[in-house]
Amino acid sequence: MKILKSSALLTSALVLFLAVASVQAAVREVPISELKPKFRQTQSMLLISDVLKKYHYKKHVLDDAFSSLIFDEYLELIDPNKSYLTKEQVDTFRFNYAKLFDDDIRNGRLEPVFTIYKAFRAAVERQTAIALDLLKKPIDLTTDETYLIDRKDAPWPADQAALDALWVKRVKNDMLAMRLSKKDNDEALEQLTKRYEGVRRRARQSESDDVFLLFMSAYAGAIEPHTGYMLPRNAENFDISMRLSLQGIGAVLGVENEYTEVQKIIPGGPAEKSSLIHPGDMITGVAQGKDGEMIDVIGWRLQDVVDKIRGPKGTVVRLTILPKKSGSGGASKEITLVRDNIKLEEQAAKSSIIEGEKDLHGQKIGVIEIPAFYRDFAGASSGSKDFRSTTRDVRNLIEELQEKGVDGIVIDLRNNGGGSLIEATELTGLFIESGPVVQIRDYNGNVESEVDPDPAIAYRGPLVVMVNRNSASASEIFSGAIQDYGRGIIIGEPTFGKGTVQQLVELGDFLTKASDLGRMRVTIAQFFRVDGGSTQHRGVVPDIQFPTVVEVDYGERSLDNALPWASIERANHDEWGIGNIDVVRKRYDQRIKKDAGFKYLKAEAKMIHKILNQKVVSLNESKRKSEWNKRENERLRLHNNYRRSIGLDRLTKKEFLEDDDQLLEKRSEEEKLKEVELKESARILADVIQQELAPVIRSAQIVVKDKQDSPFQH
């Protein structure tokens, strides 16, 4: 098996694959008669099945039960919001094919897959024609109706009449969303016409390979969400993207129903610097330059949306986004970004000092913010003595902070989605004596440890590590090791929970005669902490949790067929022993009850949780606007209460909603909110120091304890 590139620490390898730049050929409408299997696809499917059987970490049996799971995944990929196919059609397909996909895969048979897709394409033709016809008639927005936005768990429309009734509501909802975004009737009709025509046009442009990719994605996704297939053309584009510097807005995108979702903001990129777009926001439109036409991208393939967003450095791209805080029934807004290279130095670790604040007990607390686990692999392999890496930079920052007389250090890993496994291991080694950092179990059940071999310690003092829901992979390895060793206190939110290892495999290498059949990305191993528990699914649970922890269904926990949490035998390791931190927790609880910043963050988290769980919206325009205004007024009230607490004047509703006019001030506010958690982490560390709970390592003796003796129960 030829391994092309390890991608063990990607938050979502599937998302990265779909988010790379593509060299897009001219597209044409494909006659439905051309949608049929090719011999090359049959070859690929047989090889894919063999690769998954031999090398995938999760052992699965290709039987009738698994066949039904593939069937469900396939339908979800082609019609995720159950808006095109009817229950009658689905029941027929289920009866004819659901328990035969396993046999079809073994025998290289793809005809049923294409039969289902052609029925879907015909349904797209019919429903978009209905939608376009509805736009030519008066749309009544005064009836007291409701619309189910997220239909993932809803039943399929019973028959064609039920499906047509659903589309009447869908068109009303789309029109209401336009009106909430201050579009007049003519503008809304024009944009919706282009949207539905675009959905139909893209369906007509689907090729045989697109259908095959969907089915292979369903097959892989039925096993586990980080496994996937790349068509030859996509594999080539992946290589191009890995060689070239990344130019764009600095965001990792994914698909949620028919929307393009921002899943991660890249440190140092235009999106992060702007403070205008955040994880969870939906991109609904893309325009080029300051005056280019805004193109509606709802229902587009993800790769096509990315093609529109990416471009040369220095050029302008405008986006229409539906903010996460507004929910699916809210109003969208337009933002402007300037594309740029994402430079390594922008992601480099940096330090600061917190002192003179209340409840620090006179302590001086150093902070090291690490946006990513980076490493100049080319410089390292060439023998350069000065190659850049996270560990090298952090070591230098520690020395600088110690020279300035800090009493303790906070490592800030919030929103750090991972990076180099080597760096996660070596960085941990700056704070512990030599020992295991993470255990890795492969698809054969073999367990190996990544070990810090260097007994030298860069920093022996009091330590806190900050994490949040977007801290993933390498961040979870580092914070989990620090927690298991009792080396420091973990503060924040439960982390993302990605604890699996992926590798890319060239399918053509399995043939005697070389052939480009694309690539598989296969999950081949799982990470385990030195205490034996996995970072998978649960993530790292902080010793002290911030009150912003509301959403349960997030990260790996929200992905279909994600590997469950598991455990193996713990590895022998020394423990520093912080001791009982109940007094520290009590002081923390007392402080945040009075802290205006935490009150605001907690209230906002609850509100967002409520918005995201709102599945049904009104189709009555006045009622919908009233609900939206009520929610925005509450957000404004909470926001102004916080502004008053930090000495700022209240905002009017217009100022609150118009980001561009208040950009510099809003950036300042976001920084202050970010500092709310950071300063509290510094206070917690100061309490630890005052309570003399900071661990002192015994360099002459390694003490191995049983898990129940650990000061942390996790």
XYZ file of C-alpha atoms in Angstrom:
714
model
C 0.000 0.000 0.000
C 1.509 3.302 -1.103
C 0.863 6.035 1.428
C 0.896 9.485 -0.120
C 0.529 11.760 2.856
C -0.382 11.320 6.486
C -3.423 13.374 7.397
C -3.833 12.183 10.954
C -4.476 15.570 12.449
C -7.028 17.103 10.116
C -10.197 18.230 11.822
C -12.074 16.811 8.869
C -10.178 15.302 5.987
C -13.351 15.140 3.898
C -13.932 18.833 4.373
C -10.328 19.654 3.463
C -10.559 17.544 0.323
C -13.691 19.329 -0.806
C -12.298 22.737 0.105
C -9.189 22.623 -2.071
C -8.905 24.657 -5.240
C -9.942 22.940 -8.437
C -9.063 23.337 -12.065
C -12.583 23.297 -13.436
C -13.151 22.404 -17.048
C -15.985 23.890 -19.043
C -19.202 22.205 -17.964
C -21.995 20.974 -20.205
C -25.441 19.582 -19.710
C -25.231 15.790 -19.663
C -28.077 13.861 -21.304
C -29.661 11.505 -18.804
C -28.908 8.637 -21.201
C -25.172 9.185 -20.555
C -25.583 8.558 -16.829
C -24.405 4.963 -16.717
C -21.534 3.026 -15.098
C -18.053 2.829 -16.607
C -15.593 -0.048 -16.455
C -13.061 2.154 -14.647
C -15.628 2.774 -11.891
C -16.217 -0.957 -11.477
C -12.453 -1.463 -11.131
C -12.255 1.313 -8.570
C -15.168 0.000 -6.502
C -13.666 -3.492 -6.251
C -10.321 -2.012 -5.129
C -12.018 0.359 -2.679
C -13.874 -2.534 -1.100
C -10.622 -4.488 -0.740
C -8.740 -1.528 0.748
C -11.498 -0.809 3.291
C -11.700 -4.468 4.289
C -7.944 -4.822 4.814
C -6.840 -1.473 6.156
C -9.744 0.362 7.789
C -9.474 0.653 11.563
C -13.164 -0.152 12.047
C -13.798 -3.723 11.060
C -17.076 -4.004 9.194
C -18.952 -6.838 7.521
C -20.359 -6.250 4.061
C -23.759 -7.852 4.674
C -27.447 -6.969 4.308
C -27.480 -4.788 7.438
C -24.484 -2.783 6.254
C -25.990 -2.614 2.769
C -29.068 -0.914 4.239
C -26.816 1.598 5.986
C -25.087 2.415 2.672
C -28.510 2.844 1.070
C -29.563 5.365 3.738
C -26.270 7.253 3.417
C -26.655 7.431 -0.366
C -30.168 8.855 -0.154
C -29.015 11.382 2.434
C -26.211 12.549 0.140
C -28.400 13.049 -2.917
C -31.454 14.458 -1.083
C -30.285 15.577 2.389
C -33.364 17.653 3.244
C -35.878 15.157 1.808
C -37.169 17.750 -0.650
C -37.151 15.870 -3.970
C -37.994 12.193 -3.511
C -41.257 10.847 -2.095
C -41.856 8.059 0.399
C -43.420 6.030 -2.421
C -40.206 6.251 -4.449
C -37.937 5.619 -1.470
C -39.966 2.586 -0.363
C -39.700 1.131 -3.872
C -35.949 1.699 -3.969
C -35.573 0.253 -0.479
C -37.505 -2.887 -1.417
C -35.535 -3.402 -4.637
C -32.004 -2.398 -3.641
C -31.386 -1.694 0.068
C -30.199 -5.206 0.928
C -28.429 -5.831 -2.372
C -25.756 -3.099 -2.320
C -23.368 -5.470 -0.526
C -23.700 -7.996 -3.348
C -23.474 -5.223 -5.950
C -20.209 -3.962 -4.445
C -18.675 -7.432 -4.414
C -19.758 -8.034 -8.009
C -18.904 -4.599 -9.375
C -22.525 -3.797 -10.245
C -23.507 -0.100 -10.288
C -26.730 -0.005 -12.337
C -29.078 0.337 -9.273
C -27.044 3.315 -8.065
C -27.600 5.103 -11.358
C -31.280 4.130 -11.455
C -31.844 5.898 -8.131
C -29.836 8.949 -9.165
C -31.701 9.356 -12.463
C -34.985 9.321 -10.520
C -33.550 12.042 -8.285
C -32.493 14.110 -11.291
C -35.976 13.839 -12.770
C -37.379 14.952 -9.406
C -35.110 18.009 -9.434
C -36.441 18.908 -12.885
C -40.029 18.628 -11.701
C -39.703 20.442 -8.360
C -37.625 23.346 -9.679
C -40.173 23.801 -12.477
C -42.903 23.989 -9.827
C -40.874 26.509 -7.823
C -40.251 28.701 -10.862
C -43.953 28.587 -11.706
C -44.867 29.607 -8.141
C -42.664 32.683 -8.459
C -44.854 33.884 -11.341
C -47.913 34.007 -9.080
C -48.694 36.124 -6.002
C -47.114 34.616 -2.894
C -49.343 34.851 0.164
C -47.292 35.545 3.281
C -50.247 36.264 5.563
C -51.450 32.718 6.285
C -50.719 31.217 9.682
C -48.497 28.363 8.477
C -45.177 26.944 9.640
C -42.243 25.388 7.799
C -39.848 22.688 8.978
C -36.386 24.016 8.057
C -34.284 20.978 8.918
C -35.941 17.880 7.473
C -33.074 15.473 8.088
C -35.063 13.520 10.692
C -38.470 14.171 9.145
C -40.364 11.515 7.177
C -40.239 11.612 3.386
C -43.234 13.371 1.781
C -45.869 10.671 1.418
C -46.567 11.194 -2.275
C -46.234 13.715 -5.090
C -49.078 15.857 -3.727
C -47.371 16.100 -0.330
C -44.059 16.935 -2.002
C -45.670 19.705 -4.075
C -47.301 21.129 -0.928
C -43.890 21.105 0.742
C -42.433 23.142 -2.128
C -45.158 25.756 -1.801
C -43.968 26.265 1.771
C -40.321 26.161 0.745
C -40.804 28.947 -1.792
C -42.645 31.015 0.832
C -39.828 30.495 3.304
C -37.192 31.465 0.731
C -39.146 34.615 -0.099
C -39.472 35.497 3.594
C -35.717 35.076 4.086
C -35.160 37.544 1.232
C -37.592 40.024 2.741
C -35.910 39.783 6.142
C -32.625 40.600 4.381
C -34.228 43.834 3.087
C -34.721 42.676 -0.505
C -37.706 44.251 -2.268
C -40.167 42.015 -4.088
C -38.524 42.343 -7.516
C -35.017 41.688 -6.153
C -36.258 38.658 -4.224
C -38.045 37.214 -7.270
C -34.980 37.714 -9.460
C -32.605 36.086 -6.974
C -34.901 33.130 -6.267
C -35.429 32.565 -9.979
C -31.657 32.358 -10.441
C -31.399 30.022 -7.426
C -33.915 27.462 -8.695
C -32.583 27.674 -12.255
C -29.087 27.091 -10.842
C -30.206 23.997 -8.931
C -31.719 22.578 -12.131
C -28.676 23.486 -14.236
C -26.221 21.825 -11.836
C -28.340 18.660 -11.762
C -28.222 18.566 -15.558
C -24.435 18.933 -15.473
C -23.886 15.917 -13.200
C -21.661 13.343 -14.872
C -21.272 9.610 -14.424
C -18.236 10.175 -12.198
C -20.258 12.492 -9.952
C -22.801 9.727 -9.345
C -20.029 7.217 -8.660
C -18.378 9.633 -6.207
C -21.652 10.025 -4.309
C -22.061 6.270 -3.959
C -18.462 5.700 -2.871
C -18.855 8.541 -0.357
C -21.972 6.792 0.959
C -20.082 3.488 1.210
C -17.187 5.111 3.062
C -19.434 7.291 5.225
C -21.438 4.265 6.325
C -18.244 3.031 7.958
C -16.907 6.246 9.468
C -17.066 9.995 8.640
C -13.360 10.668 7.966
C -13.052 7.980 5.306
C -13.648 9.026 1.707
C -12.870 8.650 -1.971
C -11.229 11.113 -4.390
C -11.850 10.981 -8.116
C -8.666 11.210 -10.217
C -9.330 14.867 -11.086
C -9.896 15.727 -7.414
C -6.743 13.889 -6.366
C -4.733 15.950 -8.859
C -6.238 19.167 -7.493
C -5.420 18.020 -3.957
C -1.750 17.723 -4.959
C -1.828 21.188 -6.510
C -3.328 22.664 -3.351
C -0.691 21.015 -1.162
C 2.143 22.469 -3.255
C 0.847 25.978 -3.694
C 0.500 28.596 -0.977
C -3.091 28.903 0.158
C -4.764 31.967 -1.300
C -8.291 32.784 -0.279
C -10.236 33.887 2.777
C -8.816 31.343 5.227
C -11.839 29.196 6.025
C -12.561 25.461 5.904
C -15.985 24.845 4.405
C -18.414 21.966 4.577
C -22.007 21.198 3.592
C -25.045 21.299 5.862
C -28.193 20.319 3.975
C -28.146 22.662 0.960
C -25.981 25.309 2.614
C -22.229 25.918 2.543
C -21.159 26.041 6.191
C -18.048 27.642 7.651
C -16.591 24.851 9.755
C -13.284 26.382 10.771
C -11.484 29.727 10.538
C -7.776 29.449 9.693
C -5.518 31.519 11.994
C -3.871 34.419 10.216
C -6.284 34.463 7.278
C -8.508 37.297 6.041
C -11.622 35.764 7.639
C -10.021 35.630 11.081
C -8.578 39.128 10.798
C -11.911 40.598 9.736
C -13.925 39.269 12.709
C -16.893 39.293 10.302
C -17.368 35.559 9.744
C -17.344 32.710 12.252
C -17.656 28.917 12.472
C -21.274 27.907 12.006
C -22.113 30.771 9.633
C -23.724 29.794 6.309
C -22.509 31.251 2.999
C -25.500 31.874 0.732
C -23.979 34.141 -1.925
C -20.607 34.983 -3.537
C -19.620 38.035 -5.617
C -16.342 39.069 -7.233
C -14.836 42.504 -6.652
C -16.548 45.524 -5.150
C -19.288 45.691 -7.780
C -19.659 42.129 -9.089
C -23.049 40.446 -9.174
C -23.922 38.499 -6.026
C -24.495 34.889 -7.105
C -26.805 32.787 -4.959
C -24.989 29.534 -4.024
C -27.626 27.723 -1.984
C -27.802 24.150 -3.278
C -24.425 24.360 -5.037
C -21.809 21.632 -4.836
C -19.221 22.566 -2.243
C -16.304 22.461 -4.654
C -18.079 24.920 -6.967
C -18.644 27.343 -4.081
C -14.979 27.119 -3.114
C -13.962 27.834 -6.713
C -15.927 31.078 -6.504
C -14.478 32.115 -3.145
C -10.804 31.409 -3.796
C -8.705 33.628 -6.019
C -5.498 35.670 -6.415
C -4.003 37.561 -3.516
C -5.243 41.140 -3.192
C -8.564 40.611 -4.971
C -11.910 41.301 -3.339
C -14.619 38.738 -2.691
C -18.001 39.618 -1.223
C -20.053 37.040 0.649
C -23.647 36.908 1.754
C -23.737 35.025 5.014
C -26.453 33.799 7.328
C -24.853 34.222 10.755
C -25.023 31.323 13.162
C -26.443 33.718 15.743
C -29.404 34.497 13.460
C -30.424 30.906 12.814
C -31.963 29.532 9.614
C -35.001 31.777 9.941
C -33.009 34.970 10.398
C -31.654 37.699 8.160
C -28.489 37.450 6.084
C -25.817 40.127 5.676
C -23.120 40.979 3.164
C -19.419 41.169 4.047
C -16.310 42.100 2.058
C -12.950 40.309 2.319
C -9.625 40.751 0.528
C -7.987 37.465 -0.439
C -4.482 36.917 0.860
C -1.799 34.314 1.448
C -2.003 32.614 4.815
C 1.524 32.951 6.135
C 3.228 30.716 8.674
C 4.226 33.689 10.813
C 0.554 34.634 11.159
C -0.054 31.243 12.805
C 3.043 31.391 14.998
C 2.816 31.205 18.775
C 2.942 34.531 20.592
C 3.138 35.623 24.212
C 1.743 38.286 26.516
C 1.620 39.022 30.249
C -1.403 39.601 32.487
C -0.695 41.572 35.660
C -2.268 44.186 37.874
C -5.737 42.645 37.540
C -8.099 42.045 40.440
C -7.810 38.638 42.163
C -4.353 37.882 40.758
C -2.891 38.149 44.275
C -0.074 40.259 42.869
C 0.984 37.459 40.541
C 2.366 38.020 37.052
C 0.881 35.467 34.633
C 2.433 34.705 31.247
C 0.244 33.691 28.303
C 1.354 31.721 25.228
C -1.237 31.571 22.452
C -0.757 28.709 19.976
C -3.116 28.978 16.939
C -1.827 25.787 15.239
C 0.763 23.008 15.585
C 3.060 23.982 12.721
C 6.396 22.613 11.540
C 8.631 23.446 8.573
C 9.042 19.848 7.401
C 11.128 20.839 4.381
C 13.555 22.796 6.558
C 13.757 19.991 9.099
C 14.426 17.298 6.475
C 17.105 19.398 4.792
C 19.017 19.681 8.065
C 18.413 23.402 8.590
C 19.319 24.456 12.122
C 16.839 27.310 12.105
C 13.668 25.651 10.771
C 10.428 26.997 12.259
C 8.293 24.902 14.587
C 5.758 25.310 17.369
C 8.038 23.714 19.959
C 11.034 25.879 19.067
C 8.960 29.055 19.157
C 7.283 28.151 22.463
C 10.632 27.285 24.061
C 11.913 30.761 23.163
C 8.731 32.395 24.470
C 9.021 30.490 27.758
C 12.572 31.779 28.198
C 11.430 35.340 27.512
C 8.544 35.070 29.971
C 10.764 33.621 32.682
C 13.258 36.437 32.183
C 10.367 38.833 32.805
C 9.599 37.078 36.083
C 6.222 35.434 35.453
C 4.794 33.326 38.292
C 2.865 30.923 36.057
C 2.009 30.285 32.398
C -1.282 29.833 30.540
C -1.157 27.903 27.236
C -4.064 29.088 25.066
C -5.213 26.404 22.579
C -8.680 27.815 21.896
C -9.697 27.308 18.238
C -6.470 25.376 17.562
C -7.625 22.646 15.164
C -4.381 20.669 15.276
C -1.439 20.108 12.962
C 1.773 18.153 13.362
C 1.797 15.072 15.627
C 5.557 15.527 16.074
C 4.949 19.006 17.440
C 2.216 17.832 19.823
C 4.684 15.276 21.219
C 7.687 17.599 21.435
C 5.670 20.468 22.884
C 4.434 18.209 25.677
C 8.081 17.347 26.304
C 8.799 20.967 27.240
C 6.682 20.485 30.379
C 7.357 16.872 31.449
C 10.263 14.489 31.835
C 10.670 11.824 29.171
C 7.703 9.508 28.759
C 4.751 8.604 26.538
C 2.586 11.428 25.182
C -0.010 9.547 23.150
C -0.748 5.911 22.287
C -1.769 4.869 18.765
C -3.617 1.634 17.972
C -3.579 0.635 14.287
C -5.997 -1.424 12.186
C -4.184 -4.638 13.193
C -4.622 -3.878 16.891
C -0.952 -3.023 17.446
C -0.311 -0.266 19.981
C 2.660 2.080 19.845
C 3.454 5.219 21.815
C 4.764 8.575 20.699
C 7.375 9.289 23.354
C 9.216 12.389 24.473
C 12.769 11.027 24.797
C 14.308 14.217 26.191
C 14.412 14.469 30.025
C 15.144 18.192 29.794
C 12.239 20.430 30.867
C 11.862 23.971 29.557
C 9.328 24.982 32.216
C 8.675 23.457 35.639
C 6.302 26.047 37.063
C 2.520 26.334 37.482
C 0.594 25.659 34.282
C -2.918 26.084 32.880
C -4.114 24.975 29.411
C -7.137 26.653 27.822
C -9.282 24.726 25.299
C -12.672 25.104 23.660
C -14.998 23.134 21.376
C -12.818 23.969 18.358
C -9.600 22.643 19.926
C -8.973 19.402 18.061
C -6.544 16.608 17.284
C -3.004 17.754 18.206
C -4.522 20.174 20.740
C -6.345 17.244 22.317
C -3.186 15.139 22.409
C -1.250 17.893 24.194
C -3.995 18.895 26.644
C -4.871 15.253 27.339
C -1.246 14.432 28.179
C -0.918 17.482 30.443
C -4.082 16.395 32.249
C -3.041 12.736 32.554
C 0.364 13.655 33.933
C -1.256 15.993 36.460
C 1.081 18.609 35.042
C -1.478 21.404 34.783
C -5.150 22.330 34.958
C -7.297 22.191 31.822
C -9.857 25.008 31.584
C -12.627 25.814 29.087
C -15.033 23.641 27.074
C -14.936 19.950 26.088
C -12.811 19.720 22.953
C -13.832 18.641 19.440
C -13.211 14.914 19.929
C -11.274 13.861 16.823
C -9.037 10.983 17.833
C -8.475 9.098 14.576
C -5.643 8.811 12.054
C -6.107 8.982 8.273
C -3.816 8.098 5.374
C -4.172 8.567 1.628
C -3.882 5.497 -0.593
C -3.344 5.477 -4.401
C -5.739 2.876 -5.807
C -3.814 2.412 -9.053
C -0.825 1.021 -7.150
C -2.777 -2.164 -6.470
C -2.890 -2.999 -10.176
C -0.149 -4.704 -12.184
C -0.538 -2.064 -14.869
C -0.525 1.437 -13.415
C -3.824 3.254 -13.776
C -5.226 6.433 -12.252
C -8.319 5.313 -10.383
C -8.290 7.996 -7.729
C -7.457 7.761 -4.055
C -8.922 6.610 -0.802
C -8.581 8.417 2.465
C -8.739 5.648 5.053
C -8.972 5.806 8.830
C -6.232 3.406 9.898
C -5.670 4.103 13.601
C -6.990 5.732 16.752
C -5.324 7.934 19.354
C -5.417 7.023 23.037
C -4.243 9.081 25.979
C -1.512 7.798 28.269
C -4.213 7.061 30.855
C -5.803 4.724 28.300
C -8.908 6.696 27.324
C -9.419 7.934 23.771
C -9.714 11.562 22.721
C -12.236 10.280 20.152
C -15.858 11.387 20.493
C -15.663 12.742 24.068
C -12.688 14.993 23.510
C -10.782 16.293 26.533
C -13.100 17.299 29.361
C -11.708 20.320 31.268
C -11.074 20.190 34.999
C -12.860 23.544 35.248
C -15.569 24.190 32.644
C -16.673 27.626 31.531
C -20.445 28.323 31.639
C -20.550 28.639 27.831
C -20.891 24.836 27.565
C -24.433 24.462 26.226
C -24.331 22.634 22.886
C -23.979 18.893 23.336
C -24.250 17.894 19.670
C -20.993 19.362 18.383
C -17.726 18.205 16.879
C -17.120 14.489 16.462
C -20.167 13.811 18.612
C -22.401 15.281 15.905
C -21.059 13.205 12.987
C -22.944 10.173 11.701
C -21.190 6.829 12.259
C -18.311 8.426 14.189
C -16.152 5.932 16.056
C -17.228 5.700 19.714
C -15.078 6.440 22.725
C -12.889 3.501 23.703
C -10.031 2.701 26.060
C -6.916 0.552 26.195
C -4.410 -0.256 28.909
C -2.799 2.815 30.431
C 0.857 3.511 29.744
C 3.292 3.872 32.618
C 4.005 7.535 33.225
C 5.015 9.802 36.056
C 2.434 12.058 37.693
C 3.199 15.435 39.152
C 0.158 15.611 41.402
C -1.537 19.007 41.624
C -3.758 17.953 44.475
C -7.310 18.937 45.400
C -8.506 21.988 43.492
C -11.952 22.293 45.141
C -11.013 25.621 46.762
C -9.897 26.931 43.378
C -13.173 25.820 41.771
C -15.172 27.494 44.541
C -13.409 30.822 44.054
C -13.934 30.544 40.299
C -17.675 29.876 40.759
C -18.024 32.902 43.015
C -16.235 35.197 40.566
C -18.083 34.282 37.378
C -21.488 34.755 39.036
C -20.636 38.463 39.299
C -18.599 38.862 36.110
C -20.449 40.856 33.430
C -18.425 39.273 30.638
C -19.296 35.734 31.705
C -22.933 36.692 32.214
C -23.022 37.900 28.614
C -21.200 34.856 27.212
C -23.461 32.477 29.130
C -26.655 34.238 28.024
C -25.469 34.393 24.413
C -24.548 30.690 24.431
C -28.039 29.800 25.672
C -29.638 32.001 23.037
C -27.584 30.487 20.211
C -28.418 27.018 21.490
C -32.118 27.902 21.374
C -31.822 29.364 17.857
C -29.943 26.359 16.487
C -32.548 24.013 17.912
C -35.425 25.921 16.321
C -36.470 23.611 13.494
C -39.846 25.201 12.686
C -40.407 28.809 11.542
C -43.492 30.835 10.778
C -44.474 31.576 7.180
C -46.484 34.600 8.251
C -44.387 37.650 7.381
C -45.529 39.912 10.210
C -45.177 37.118 12.776
C -41.769 36.113 11.407
C -40.515 39.705 11.538
C -41.921 40.114 15.046
C -40.095 36.973 16.236
C -36.879 38.102 14.572
C -37.137 41.613 16.055
C -37.829 40.200 19.504
C -34.741 37.986 19.301
C -32.517 40.773 17.984
C -33.783 43.155 20.664
C -32.850 40.622 23.324
C -29.401 40.184 21.781
C -29.020 43.982 21.714
C -30.074 44.249 25.365
C -27.522 41.652 26.433
C -24.873 43.297 24.277
C -25.477 46.761 25.683
C -25.435 45.453 29.256
C -21.977 44.103 28.543
C -20.841 47.326 26.848
C -21.958 49.319 29.874
C -19.929 47.046 32.149
C -16.737 47.810 30.191
C -17.404 51.545 29.969
C -18.728 51.808 26.402
C -21.809 53.686 25.184
C -24.871 51.663 24.209
C -25.472 50.879 20.551
C -28.648 51.625 18.667
C -30.255 48.716 16.875
C -29.008 50.043 13.534
C -25.442 50.269 14.827
C -25.707 46.788 16.336
C -26.820 45.190 13.061
C -24.455 47.068 10.729
C -21.077 45.396 11.242
C -19.096 47.490 8.776
C -19.939 50.813 10.407
C -18.823 49.594 13.817
C -16.039 47.272 12.641
C -13.089 48.664 14.612
C -15.155 49.000 17.771
C -16.665 45.537 17.364
C -13.222 44.025 16.879
C -12.231 45.660 20.151
C -15.295 44.175 21.834
C -14.522 40.698 20.482
C -10.988 40.962 21.828
C -12.365 41.994 25.211
C -14.757 39.034 25.226
C -11.859 36.754 24.323
C -9.960 38.256 27.251
C -12.846 37.518 29.662
C -12.003 33.808 29.600
C -8.266 34.406 29.399
C -8.183 36.685 32.436
C -10.293 34.235 34.429
C -7.841 31.470 33.514
C -5.061 33.696 34.846
C -7.012 34.188 38.090
C -7.498 30.429 38.426
C -3.765 29.910 37.977
C -3.064 32.632 40.544
C -5.343 30.792 42.991
C -3.453 27.562 42.304
C -0.169 29.312 43.054
C -1.554 30.894 46.215
C -2.902 27.533 47.409
C 0.541 26.032 46.757
C -1.063 23.367 44.556
C 1.394 23.798 41.712
C 3.200 20.483 41.160
C 6.903 20.090 41.870
C 8.579 17.313 39.917
C 10.908 14.901 41.682
C 13.660 14.565 39.121
C 15.308 11.633 40.876
C 12.204 9.492 41.078
C 9.355 8.573 38.742
C 6.191 7.689 40.615
C 3.652 5.524 38.784
C 0.168 5.762 40.281
C -3.061 3.949 39.722
C -5.687 5.909 37.853
C -7.940 6.287 40.897
C -5.142 8.165 42.692
C -5.056 10.888 40.037
C -6.122 14.318 41.300
C -8.367 14.602 38.226
C -11.300 12.312 37.530
C -11.943 12.268 33.803
